[in-house]
């Protein structure tokens, strides 16, 4: 398993392999870039098939956080951590405290928050060992409504840009009806959208139908349903060499992280004439919310950052069209340029 020559290494500042024999902790903390500020990013607690898979995941997610923070105009860098758990290595409060000590050793260069598999209770355990943690109980609360709001406003802007119309009467397919997806469905229904929904959990589908969604569709076929917009709000890699040729929507705008399976898939979408709203830009609402304590942003300032997401999205679309590149490639370029111009604000490296 190579690290410095890994295809997703991308000049990471620091990659820490953290181990604690007593609790079984095996974690990787990746700090991609702290030019704009300390690296804030979630801790994913997952049963990885291999250490290589965990490393790839943390490197990709960490770089994504640098770009997300830069485009959201937050004084933050990008980082992420993963904890490798499994049936023989279950997550325990003691393991979370060991993770807290590993975060503490980075002296504020990395601020940990929740991600898939982590709970507020886990963050509370981490907080017994370090103050470099966000998303504690009684703190800023669930980031999902912020994420859903940013996706909704972005979807509205993408529709106006591509279809020159408003949302009333539009057809949108939302796949993944969890914390973000369910909130997005409610906002779309209220705006007069005909919403098709998909989830592997029947109870989530029932709840969405009760909230006003028009119909449910099979999760594996959701991208093939005739619609104006496809909104992936479940897992990553849904846009790939198999699904893109079958996509029946003109616009893709959803909350899921890492929607493109590979960098080639952004270009694949562009060639098909499908407008892609870059995931890390449109789903930045959650980060803006959890960043409030560490960045000292007031609620009003955070809301202004959230409401500026569609404006940035339109700039990205314009740049992509002018340079004849895909919007995700344009977003990467703008994010890298903002970081390159930034002033180093993080704790001294
Ligand atoms: P969640 O776990 O609450 O919801 C995910 C939903 O997807 C669940 O209802 C699950 O049953 C469903 N699902 C899983 N596999 C599926 C499949 N194959 N087809 C259809 N549905 C499937 O997660 P969430 O917090 O709502 O986040 C959704 C996505 O948005 C994730 O990719 C997450 O990384 C991303 N995201 C979330 C936030 C946030 O604030 N929560 C912020 C940024 C990005």
mmCIF file of C-alpha atoms and ligand atoms in Angstrom:
data_model
loop_
_atom_site.group_PDB
_atom_site.id
_atom_site.type_symbol
_atom_site.label_atom_id
_atom_site.label_comp_id
_atom_site.label_asym_id
_atom_site.label_seq_id
_atom_site.Cartn_x
_atom_site.Cartn_y
_atom_site.Cartn_z
ATOM 1 C CA UNK A 1 0.000 0.000 0.000
ATOM 2 C CA UNK A 2 1.721 3.176 -1.190
ATOM 3 C CA UNK A 3 0.910 6.540 0.344
ATOM 4 C CA UNK A 4 3.146 9.251 -1.184
ATOM 5 C CA UNK A 5 2.630 7.774 -4.671
ATOM 6 C CA UNK A 6 -1.067 6.941 -4.139
ATOM 7 C CA UNK A 7 -3.197 8.266 -7.038
ATOM 8 C CA UNK A 8 -5.288 10.303 -4.570
ATOM 9 C CA UNK A 9 -2.358 11.583 -2.486
ATOM 10 C CA UNK A 10 -2.572 15.046 -4.119
ATOM 11 C CA UNK A 11 0.094 16.754 -1.978
ATOM 12 C CA UNK A 12 -1.509 15.979 1.383
ATOM 13 C CA UNK A 13 0.259 17.899 4.155
ATOM 14 C CA UNK A 14 0.041 15.079 6.653
ATOM 15 C CA UNK A 15 -1.305 11.548 6.868
ATOM 16 C CA UNK A 16 -1.302 9.978 10.323
ATOM 17 C CA UNK A 17 -1.804 6.282 11.027
ATOM 18 C CA UNK A 18 -3.116 6.123 14.604
ATOM 19 C CA UNK A 19 -3.074 2.926 16.638
ATOM 20 C CA UNK A 20 -4.017 2.039 20.189
ATOM 21 C CA UNK A 21 -3.329 -1.547 21.262
ATOM 22 C CA UNK A 22 -5.534 -1.440 24.349
ATOM 23 C CA UNK A 23 -8.745 -0.353 22.611
ATOM 24 C CA UNK A 24 -8.053 -1.765 19.132
ATOM 25 C CA UNK A 25 -8.119 1.668 17.491
ATOM 26 C CA UNK A 26 -6.906 1.669 13.910
ATOM 27 C CA UNK A 27 -7.445 5.030 12.282
ATOM 28 C CA UNK A 28 -6.066 7.234 9.533
ATOM 29 C CA UNK A 29 -6.228 11.016 9.848
ATOM 30 C CA UNK A 30 -5.584 12.856 6.586
ATOM 31 C CA UNK A 31 -4.854 16.582 6.599
ATOM 32 C CA UNK A 32 -4.961 17.730 2.985
ATOM 33 C CA UNK A 33 -4.416 21.467 3.245
ATOM 34 C CA UNK A 34 -4.428 24.041 6.053
ATOM 35 C CA UNK A 35 -3.700 27.149 3.979
ATOM 36 C CA UNK A 36 -7.109 28.683 4.681
ATOM 37 C CA UNK A 37 -7.421 27.420 8.255
ATOM 38 C CA UNK A 38 -7.458 24.262 10.380
ATOM 39 C CA UNK A 39 -8.688 21.172 8.593
ATOM 40 C CA UNK A 40 -12.268 20.427 9.653
ATOM 41 C CA UNK A 41 -13.712 17.101 8.530
ATOM 42 C CA UNK A 42 -15.748 14.185 9.740
ATOM 43 C CA UNK A 43 -14.645 10.862 11.157
ATOM 44 C CA UNK A 44 -16.034 7.929 9.135
ATOM 45 C CA UNK A 45 -16.381 4.737 11.170
ATOM 46 C CA UNK A 46 -16.628 1.885 8.704
ATOM 47 C CA UNK A 47 -15.849 -1.779 8.153
ATOM 48 C CA UNK A 48 -13.346 -1.464 5.310
ATOM 49 C CA UNK A 49 -12.386 -4.510 3.251
ATOM 50 C CA UNK A 50 -8.708 -3.495 3.394
ATOM 51 C CA UNK A 51 -6.343 -0.808 4.674
ATOM 52 C CA UNK A 52 -5.882 0.287 1.060
ATOM 53 C CA UNK A 53 -9.598 0.932 0.701
ATOM 54 C CA UNK A 54 -9.571 2.981 3.928
ATOM 55 C CA UNK A 55 -6.595 5.030 2.732
ATOM 56 C CA UNK A 56 -8.211 5.769 -0.641
ATOM 57 C CA UNK A 57 -11.439 6.805 1.079
ATOM 58 C CA UNK A 58 -9.776 9.145 3.570
ATOM 59 C CA UNK A 59 -7.532 10.794 0.943
ATOM 60 C CA UNK A 60 -10.425 11.457 -1.461
ATOM 61 C CA UNK A 61 -12.711 12.724 1.285
ATOM 62 C CA UNK A 62 -10.000 14.914 2.797
ATOM 63 C CA UNK A 63 -9.190 16.671 -0.489
ATOM 64 C CA UNK A 64 -12.945 17.116 -1.030
ATOM 65 C CA UNK A 65 -13.166 18.941 2.297
ATOM 66 C CA UNK A 66 -10.412 21.407 1.258
ATOM 67 C CA UNK A 67 -12.334 22.227 -1.916
ATOM 68 C CA UNK A 68 -15.693 22.355 -0.127
ATOM 69 C CA UNK A 69 -14.431 24.824 2.499
ATOM 70 C CA UNK A 70 -12.693 26.977 -0.126
ATOM 71 C CA UNK A 71 -15.800 27.272 -2.319
ATOM 72 C CA UNK A 72 -18.017 27.954 0.708
ATOM 73 C CA UNK A 73 -15.653 30.815 1.617
ATOM 74 C CA UNK A 74 -14.902 29.399 5.057
ATOM 75 C CA UNK A 75 -11.605 30.006 6.901
ATOM 76 C CA UNK A 76 -10.981 26.280 7.012
ATOM 77 C CA UNK A 77 -8.745 23.719 5.416
ATOM 78 C CA UNK A 78 -9.586 20.151 4.476
ATOM 79 C CA UNK A 79 -9.130 16.958 6.417
ATOM 80 C CA UNK A 80 -10.916 13.768 7.230
ATOM 81 C CA UNK A 81 -10.421 10.668 9.339
ATOM 82 C CA UNK A 82 -11.487 7.048 9.118
ATOM 83 C CA UNK A 83 -11.677 4.433 11.852
ATOM 84 C CA UNK A 84 -11.429 0.817 10.712
ATOM 85 C CA UNK A 85 -13.932 -1.258 12.663
ATOM 86 C CA UNK A 86 -15.442 -4.721 12.163
ATOM 87 C CA UNK A 87 -17.047 -7.609 14.024
ATOM 88 C CA UNK A 88 -13.716 -8.401 15.736
ATOM 89 C CA UNK A 89 -13.000 -4.723 16.350
ATOM 90 C CA UNK A 90 -16.257 -2.980 17.352
ATOM 91 C CA UNK A 91 -16.491 0.698 18.122
ATOM 92 C CA UNK A 92 -16.423 1.327 21.901
ATOM 93 C CA UNK A 93 -16.383 4.473 24.062
ATOM 94 C CA UNK A 94 -12.758 3.631 24.997
ATOM 95 C CA UNK A 95 -11.842 3.442 21.300
ATOM 96 C CA UNK A 96 -13.463 6.844 20.731
ATOM 97 C CA UNK A 97 -11.393 8.289 23.584
ATOM 98 C CA UNK A 98 -8.235 6.825 21.985
ATOM 99 C CA UNK A 99 -9.298 8.554 18.762
ATOM 100 C CA UNK A 100 -9.686 11.785 20.746
ATOM 101 C CA UNK A 101 -6.078 11.465 21.952
ATOM 102 C CA UNK A 102 -4.906 10.934 18.360
ATOM 103 C CA UNK A 103 -6.743 14.111 17.299
ATOM 104 C CA UNK A 104 -5.280 16.004 20.270
ATOM 105 C CA UNK A 105 -1.738 15.106 19.179
ATOM 106 C CA UNK A 106 -2.357 17.143 15.995
ATOM 107 C CA UNK A 107 -2.709 20.228 18.205
ATOM 108 C CA UNK A 108 -5.601 21.827 16.342
ATOM 109 C CA UNK A 109 -4.435 21.277 12.780
ATOM 110 C CA UNK A 110 -7.377 18.853 12.450
ATOM 111 C CA UNK A 111 -10.880 19.363 13.913
ATOM 112 C CA UNK A 112 -12.956 16.190 13.988
ATOM 113 C CA UNK A 113 -16.734 16.024 13.422
ATOM 114 C CA UNK A 114 -19.401 13.401 12.702
ATOM 115 C CA UNK A 115 -19.577 11.358 9.530
ATOM 116 C CA UNK A 116 -21.081 8.034 8.445
ATOM 117 C CA UNK A 117 -21.066 5.599 11.383
ATOM 118 C CA UNK A 118 -20.359 8.268 14.012
ATOM 119 C CA UNK A 119 -22.840 9.744 16.483
ATOM 120 C CA UNK A 120 -23.066 12.799 18.700
ATOM 121 C CA UNK A 121 -22.341 10.458 21.645
ATOM 122 C CA UNK A 122 -19.075 9.418 19.922
ATOM 123 C CA UNK A 123 -18.096 13.081 19.550
ATOM 124 C CA UNK A 124 -18.849 13.595 23.250
ATOM 125 C CA UNK A 125 -16.392 10.756 24.090
ATOM 126 C CA UNK A 126 -13.741 12.294 21.809
ATOM 127 C CA UNK A 127 -14.326 15.640 23.527
ATOM 128 C CA UNK A 128 -13.154 14.196 26.854
ATOM 129 C CA UNK A 129 -9.645 14.051 25.309
ATOM 130 C CA UNK A 130 -9.481 17.055 22.971
ATOM 131 C CA UNK A 131 -11.214 20.362 22.353
ATOM 132 C CA UNK A 132 -10.627 20.057 18.604
ATOM 133 C CA UNK A 133 -14.036 18.543 17.945
ATOM 134 C CA UNK A 134 -17.252 19.880 16.442
ATOM 135 C CA UNK A 135 -20.860 18.644 16.585
ATOM 136 C CA UNK A 136 -21.209 17.918 20.298
ATOM 137 C CA UNK A 137 -24.567 17.380 21.977
ATOM 138 C CA UNK A 138 -26.116 20.732 22.858
ATOM 139 C CA UNK A 139 -23.936 22.429 20.231
ATOM 140 C CA UNK A 140 -24.929 23.404 16.665
ATOM 141 C CA UNK A 141 -27.238 20.408 16.162
ATOM 142 C CA UNK A 142 -28.074 18.367 13.068
ATOM 143 C CA UNK A 143 -26.370 19.746 9.935
ATOM 144 C CA UNK A 144 -28.787 17.948 7.563
ATOM 145 C CA UNK A 145 -31.422 20.723 7.258
ATOM 146 C CA UNK A 146 -28.610 23.124 6.265
ATOM 147 C CA UNK A 147 -27.332 20.654 3.689
ATOM 148 C CA UNK A 148 -30.827 20.097 2.287
ATOM 149 C CA UNK A 149 -31.440 23.857 2.040
ATOM 150 C CA UNK A 150 -28.214 24.369 0.083
ATOM 151 C CA UNK A 151 -29.100 21.543 -2.305
ATOM 152 C CA UNK A 152 -32.625 22.933 -2.794
ATOM 153 C CA UNK A 153 -31.362 26.454 -3.592
ATOM 154 C CA UNK A 154 -28.709 25.014 -5.927
ATOM 155 C CA UNK A 155 -31.251 22.835 -7.722
ATOM 156 C CA UNK A 156 -33.454 25.880 -8.252
ATOM 157 C CA UNK A 157 -30.484 27.822 -9.690
ATOM 158 C CA UNK A 158 -29.432 24.929 -11.955
ATOM 159 C CA UNK A 159 -32.977 24.602 -13.308
ATOM 160 C CA UNK A 160 -33.198 28.311 -14.037
ATOM 161 C CA UNK A 161 -29.796 28.193 -15.723
ATOM 162 C CA UNK A 162 -30.420 25.153 -17.920
ATOM 163 C CA UNK A 163 -34.200 25.129 -18.413
ATOM 164 C CA UNK A 164 -35.027 28.833 -17.953
ATOM 165 C CA UNK A 165 -37.958 28.052 -15.693
ATOM 166 C CA UNK A 166 -39.011 27.820 -12.058
ATOM 167 C CA UNK A 167 -39.714 24.719 -9.985
ATOM 168 C CA UNK A 168 -43.513 24.593 -10.211
ATOM 169 C CA UNK A 169 -44.532 21.524 -12.254
ATOM 170 C CA UNK A 170 -40.935 20.275 -12.603
ATOM 171 C CA UNK A 171 -40.157 16.523 -12.295
ATOM 172 C CA UNK A 172 -37.393 15.580 -9.838
ATOM 173 C CA UNK A 173 -36.258 12.102 -8.726
ATOM 174 C CA UNK A 174 -34.727 11.956 -5.247
ATOM 175 C CA UNK A 175 -32.872 8.781 -4.297
ATOM 176 C CA UNK A 176 -31.912 8.334 -0.629
ATOM 177 C CA UNK A 177 -34.560 9.591 1.786
ATOM 178 C CA UNK A 178 -32.487 9.911 4.937
ATOM 179 C CA UNK A 179 -31.818 13.067 6.937
ATOM 180 C CA UNK A 180 -31.012 15.188 3.892
ATOM 181 C CA UNK A 181 -33.177 13.494 1.232
ATOM 182 C CA UNK A 182 -36.386 13.633 3.284
ATOM 183 C CA UNK A 183 -35.918 17.333 3.976
ATOM 184 C CA UNK A 184 -35.184 18.005 0.289
ATOM 185 C CA UNK A 185 -38.360 16.144 -0.748
ATOM 186 C CA UNK A 186 -40.446 18.288 1.618
ATOM 187 C CA UNK A 187 -39.030 21.524 0.180
ATOM 188 C CA UNK A 188 -39.545 20.346 -3.411
ATOM 189 C CA UNK A 189 -43.146 19.275 -2.733
ATOM 190 C CA UNK A 190 -43.846 22.670 -1.167
ATOM 191 C CA UNK A 191 -42.440 24.346 -4.306
ATOM 192 C CA UNK A 192 -44.902 22.455 -6.539
ATOM 193 C CA UNK A 193 -42.455 19.859 -7.872
ATOM 194 C CA UNK A 194 -43.655 16.399 -8.974
ATOM 195 C CA UNK A 195 -41.259 14.269 -6.916
ATOM 196 C CA UNK A 196 -40.408 10.603 -7.523
ATOM 197 C CA UNK A 197 -38.622 8.938 -4.610
ATOM 198 C CA UNK A 198 -36.452 5.873 -4.042
ATOM 199 C CA UNK A 199 -34.913 4.261 -0.974
ATOM 200 C CA UNK A 200 -34.000 0.763 0.132
ATOM 201 C CA UNK A 201 -35.950 1.382 3.374
ATOM 202 C CA UNK A 202 -39.712 0.996 2.746
ATOM 203 C CA UNK A 203 -40.553 3.149 5.786
ATOM 204 C CA UNK A 204 -38.570 6.061 4.352
ATOM 205 C CA UNK A 205 -40.474 5.734 1.061
ATOM 206 C CA UNK A 206 -43.817 5.648 2.914
ATOM 207 C CA UNK A 207 -42.910 8.788 4.848
ATOM 208 C CA UNK A 208 -41.960 10.629 1.636
ATOM 209 C CA UNK A 209 -45.225 9.625 -0.051
ATOM 210 C CA UNK A 210 -47.146 10.798 3.017
ATOM 211 C CA UNK A 211 -45.283 14.138 2.767
ATOM 212 C CA UNK A 212 -46.528 14.617 -0.812
ATOM 213 C CA UNK A 213 -44.126 12.795 -3.139
ATOM 214 C CA UNK A 214 -45.960 11.704 -6.296
ATOM 215 C CA UNK A 215 -44.660 8.128 -6.643
ATOM 216 C CA UNK A 216 -41.968 5.705 -5.582
ATOM 217 C CA UNK A 217 -39.513 4.012 -7.940
ATOM 218 C CA UNK A 218 -37.026 1.144 -7.602
ATOM 219 C CA UNK A 219 -33.677 2.382 -6.205
ATOM 220 C CA UNK A 220 -31.679 0.561 -8.896
ATOM 221 C CA UNK A 221 -33.798 2.134 -11.663
ATOM 222 C CA UNK A 222 -34.177 5.642 -10.213
ATOM 223 C CA UNK A 223 -31.663 7.222 -12.602
ATOM 224 C CA UNK A 224 -33.604 5.825 -15.581
ATOM 225 C CA UNK A 225 -36.902 7.469 -14.593
ATOM 226 C CA UNK A 226 -37.847 10.290 -16.986
ATOM 227 C CA UNK A 227 -37.298 13.495 -14.998
ATOM 228 C CA UNK A 228 -35.879 16.992 -15.337
ATOM 229 C CA UNK A 229 -33.522 16.569 -12.356
ATOM 230 C CA UNK A 230 -31.908 13.538 -10.720
ATOM 231 C CA UNK A 231 -31.003 14.230 -7.077
ATOM 232 C CA UNK A 232 -28.729 11.533 -5.544
ATOM 233 C CA UNK A 233 -28.923 11.748 -1.743
ATOM 234 C CA UNK A 234 -27.780 8.234 -0.783
ATOM 235 C CA UNK A 235 -24.311 6.896 -1.443
ATOM 236 C CA UNK A 236 -21.363 7.886 -3.621
ATOM 237 C CA UNK A 237 -20.259 6.642 -7.065
ATOM 238 C CA UNK A 238 -23.821 6.615 -8.462
ATOM 239 C CA UNK A 239 -22.637 8.421 -11.602
ATOM 240 C CA UNK A 240 -20.492 5.944 -13.465
ATOM 241 C CA UNK A 241 -19.856 4.323 -16.835
ATOM 242 C CA UNK A 242 -23.001 2.192 -16.472
ATOM 243 C CA UNK A 243 -25.500 4.720 -15.115
ATOM 244 C CA UNK A 244 -24.519 7.837 -17.093
ATOM 245 C CA UNK A 245 -25.532 6.448 -20.526
ATOM 246 C CA UNK A 246 -28.892 5.497 -18.956
ATOM 247 C CA UNK A 247 -29.577 8.782 -17.127
ATOM 248 C CA UNK A 248 -32.948 10.199 -18.144
ATOM 249 C CA UNK A 249 -32.561 13.645 -16.515
ATOM 250 C CA UNK A 250 -30.974 16.810 -17.929
ATOM 251 C CA UNK A 251 -29.595 17.986 -14.595
ATOM 252 C CA UNK A 252 -27.949 16.173 -11.668
ATOM 253 C CA UNK A 253 -28.028 18.007 -8.334
ATOM 254 C CA UNK A 254 -27.993 16.108 -5.052
ATOM 255 C CA UNK A 255 -26.403 15.856 -1.607
ATOM 256 C CA UNK A 256 -24.419 12.614 -1.796
ATOM 257 C CA UNK A 257 -20.639 12.944 -1.455
ATOM 258 C CA UNK A 258 -18.362 11.661 -4.238
ATOM 259 C CA UNK A 259 -21.193 11.115 -6.750
ATOM 260 C CA UNK A 260 -18.767 10.715 -9.647
ATOM 261 C CA UNK A 261 -17.168 7.257 -9.577
ATOM 262 C CA UNK A 262 -14.062 8.601 -11.366
ATOM 263 C CA UNK A 263 -12.879 11.971 -12.701
ATOM 264 C CA UNK A 264 -13.716 10.743 -16.207
ATOM 265 C CA UNK A 265 -17.398 10.615 -15.267
ATOM 266 C CA UNK A 266 -17.713 14.401 -15.033
ATOM 267 C CA UNK A 267 -16.600 14.649 -18.645
ATOM 268 C CA UNK A 268 -18.884 11.734 -19.562
ATOM 269 C CA UNK A 269 -21.857 13.722 -18.238
ATOM 270 C CA UNK A 270 -20.786 16.848 -20.118
ATOM 271 C CA UNK A 271 -20.530 14.940 -23.401
ATOM 272 C CA UNK A 272 -24.079 13.678 -22.860
ATOM 273 C CA UNK A 273 -25.239 17.280 -22.361
ATOM 274 C CA UNK A 274 -26.231 16.667 -18.736
ATOM 275 C CA UNK A 275 -25.606 19.565 -16.363
ATOM 276 C CA UNK A 276 -23.842 18.380 -13.215
ATOM 277 C CA UNK A 277 -23.923 20.505 -10.045
ATOM 278 C CA UNK A 278 -20.677 19.567 -8.210
ATOM 279 C CA UNK A 279 -21.544 17.650 -5.041
ATOM 280 C CA UNK A 280 -19.075 19.266 -2.654
ATOM 281 C CA UNK A 281 -20.281 22.721 -3.631
ATOM 282 C CA UNK A 282 -24.031 22.160 -3.347
ATOM 283 C CA UNK A 283 -23.840 20.030 -0.164
ATOM 284 C CA UNK A 284 -21.626 22.476 1.782
ATOM 285 C CA UNK A 285 -24.523 23.635 4.005
ATOM 286 C CA UNK A 286 -23.759 21.012 6.647
ATOM 287 C CA UNK A 287 -20.114 22.060 6.843
ATOM 288 C CA UNK A 288 -21.128 25.717 7.105
ATOM 289 C CA UNK A 289 -23.358 24.790 10.039
ATOM 290 C CA UNK A 290 -20.826 22.680 11.969
ATOM 291 C CA UNK A 291 -18.097 25.244 11.287
ATOM 292 C CA UNK A 292 -19.908 27.939 13.256
ATOM 293 C CA UNK A 293 -18.144 27.351 16.619
ATOM 294 C CA UNK A 294 -14.598 26.953 15.228
ATOM 295 C CA UNK A 295 -14.869 29.830 12.731
ATOM 296 C CA UNK A 296 -16.840 32.111 15.112
ATOM 297 C CA UNK A 297 -19.334 32.783 12.311
ATOM 298 C CA UNK A 298 -22.623 34.189 13.605
ATOM 299 C CA UNK A 299 -25.854 32.472 12.539
ATOM 300 C CA UNK A 300 -26.549 35.366 10.154
ATOM 301 C CA UNK A 301 -23.086 35.103 8.579
ATOM 302 C CA UNK A 302 -23.452 31.333 8.223
ATOM 303 C CA UNK A 303 -26.863 31.755 6.599
ATOM 304 C CA UNK A 304 -25.354 34.281 4.164
ATOM 305 C CA UNK A 305 -22.647 31.728 3.233
ATOM 306 C CA UNK A 306 -25.370 29.124 2.680
ATOM 307 C CA UNK A 307 -27.434 31.412 0.495
ATOM 308 C CA UNK A 308 -24.342 32.296 -1.566
ATOM 309 C CA UNK A 309 -23.926 28.676 -2.743
ATOM 310 C CA UNK A 310 -26.214 29.088 -5.826
ATOM 311 C CA UNK A 311 -24.287 32.217 -6.860
ATOM 312 C CA UNK A 312 -21.002 30.288 -6.757
ATOM 313 C CA UNK A 313 -22.665 27.448 -8.666
ATOM 314 C CA UNK A 314 -23.661 29.812 -11.486
ATOM 315 C CA UNK A 315 -20.056 31.134 -11.619
ATOM 316 C CA UNK A 316 -18.831 27.547 -11.914
ATOM 317 C CA UNK A 317 -21.310 26.796 -14.716
ATOM 318 C CA UNK A 318 -20.181 29.935 -16.565
ATOM 319 C CA UNK A 319 -16.496 29.024 -16.197
ATOM 320 C CA UNK A 320 -17.160 25.437 -17.321
ATOM 321 C CA UNK A 321 -18.996 26.656 -20.402
ATOM 322 C CA UNK A 322 -16.337 29.257 -21.251
ATOM 323 C CA UNK A 323 -13.477 26.768 -20.901
ATOM 324 C CA UNK A 324 -15.449 23.824 -22.324
ATOM 325 C CA UNK A 325 -14.773 21.655 -19.299
ATOM 326 C CA UNK A 326 -17.121 19.872 -16.915
ATOM 327 C CA UNK A 327 -18.499 21.802 -13.902
ATOM 328 C CA UNK A 328 -16.669 19.502 -11.461
ATOM 329 C CA UNK A 329 -13.373 20.254 -13.211
ATOM 330 C CA UNK A 330 -14.195 23.987 -13.101
ATOM 331 C CA UNK A 331 -15.042 23.743 -9.388
ATOM 332 C CA UNK A 332 -11.728 21.997 -8.664
ATOM 333 C CA UNK A 333 -9.849 24.770 -10.501
ATOM 334 C CA UNK A 334 -11.630 27.570 -8.632
ATOM 335 C CA UNK A 335 -11.106 25.836 -5.280
ATOM 336 C CA UNK A 336 -7.395 25.262 -5.965
ATOM 337 C CA UNK A 337 -6.986 28.899 -7.033
ATOM 338 C CA UNK A 338 -8.688 30.158 -3.853
ATOM 339 C CA UNK A 339 -6.413 27.966 -1.724
ATOM 340 C CA UNK A 340 -3.314 29.074 -3.643
ATOM 341 C CA UNK A 341 -4.198 32.737 -2.982
ATOM 342 C CA UNK A 342 -4.974 32.072 0.695
ATOM 343 C CA UNK A 343 -3.020 33.207 3.689
ATOM 344 C CA UNK A 344 -1.773 30.506 6.023
ATOM 345 C CA UNK A 345 -3.961 30.815 9.118
ATOM 346 C CA UNK A 346 -3.760 27.378 10.697
ATOM 347 C CA UNK A 347 -1.715 26.486 13.720
ATOM 348 C CA UNK A 348 1.927 26.481 12.639
ATOM 349 C CA UNK A 349 2.793 23.294 10.791
HETATM 350 P P1 LIG B 1 -28.662 9.094 5.831
HETATM 351 O O1 LIG B 1 -27.877 7.907 6.253
HETATM 352 O O2 LIG B 1 -29.570 9.763 6.812
HETATM 353 O O3 LIG B 1 -29.564 8.716 4.554
HETATM 354 C C1 LIG B 1 -29.132 7.931 3.501
HETATM 355 C C2 LIG B 1 -30.372 7.245 2.916
HETATM 356 O O4 LIG B 1 -29.985 6.547 1.727
HETATM 357 C C3 LIG B 1 -31.011 6.226 3.854
HETATM 358 O O5 LIG B 1 -32.396 6.467 3.936
HETATM 359 C C4 LIG B 1 -30.694 4.883 3.171
HETATM 360 O O6 LIG B 1 -31.701 3.903 3.415
HETATM 361 C C5 LIG B 1 -30.673 5.296 1.716
HETATM 362 N N1 LIG B 1 -29.956 4.383 0.833
HETATM 363 C C6 LIG B 1 -28.832 3.669 1.084
HETATM 364 N N2 LIG B 1 -28.492 2.948 -0.004
HETATM 365 C C7 LIG B 1 -29.392 3.254 -0.966
HETATM 366 C C8 LIG B 1 -29.575 2.847 -2.319
HETATM 367 N N3 LIG B 1 -28.735 1.981 -2.909
HETATM 368 N N4 LIG B 1 -30.608 3.366 -3.009
HETATM 369 C C9 LIG B 1 -31.472 4.238 -2.440
HETATM 370 N N5 LIG B 1 -31.348 4.654 -1.153
HETATM 371 C C10 LIG B 1 -30.340 4.160 -0.436
HETATM 372 O O7 LIG B 1 -27.596 10.110 5.244
HETATM 373 P P2 LIG B 1 -27.748 11.690 5.058
HETATM 374 O O8 LIG B 1 -27.191 12.372 6.242
HETATM 375 O O9 LIG B 1 -29.145 12.012 4.602
HETATM 376 O O10 LIG B 1 -26.715 11.950 3.859
HETATM 377 C C11 LIG B 1 -27.039 11.563 2.533
HETATM 378 C C12 LIG B 1 -25.837 11.784 1.632
HETATM 379 O O11 LIG B 1 -25.469 13.157 1.660
HETATM 380 C C13 LIG B 1 -24.577 11.008 2.023
HETATM 381 O O12 LIG B 1 -23.861 10.683 0.855
HETATM 382 C C14 LIG B 1 -23.784 12.015 2.823
HETATM 383 O O13 LIG B 1 -22.390 11.733 2.784
HETATM 384 C C15 LIG B 1 -24.098 13.296 2.075
HETATM 385 N N6 LIG B 1 -23.963 14.494 2.887
HETATM 386 C C16 LIG B 1 -24.706 14.638 4.010
HETATM 387 C C17 LIG B 1 -24.581 15.792 4.770
HETATM 388 C C18 LIG B 1 -25.411 16.000 6.014
HETATM 389 O O14 LIG B 1 -25.481 17.141 6.482
HETATM 390 N N7 LIG B 1 -26.061 14.967 6.555
HETATM 391 C C19 LIG B 1 -23.684 16.793 4.370
HETATM 392 C C20 LIG B 1 -22.949 16.633 3.189
HETATM 393 C C21 LIG B 1 -23.107 15.464 2.462
#
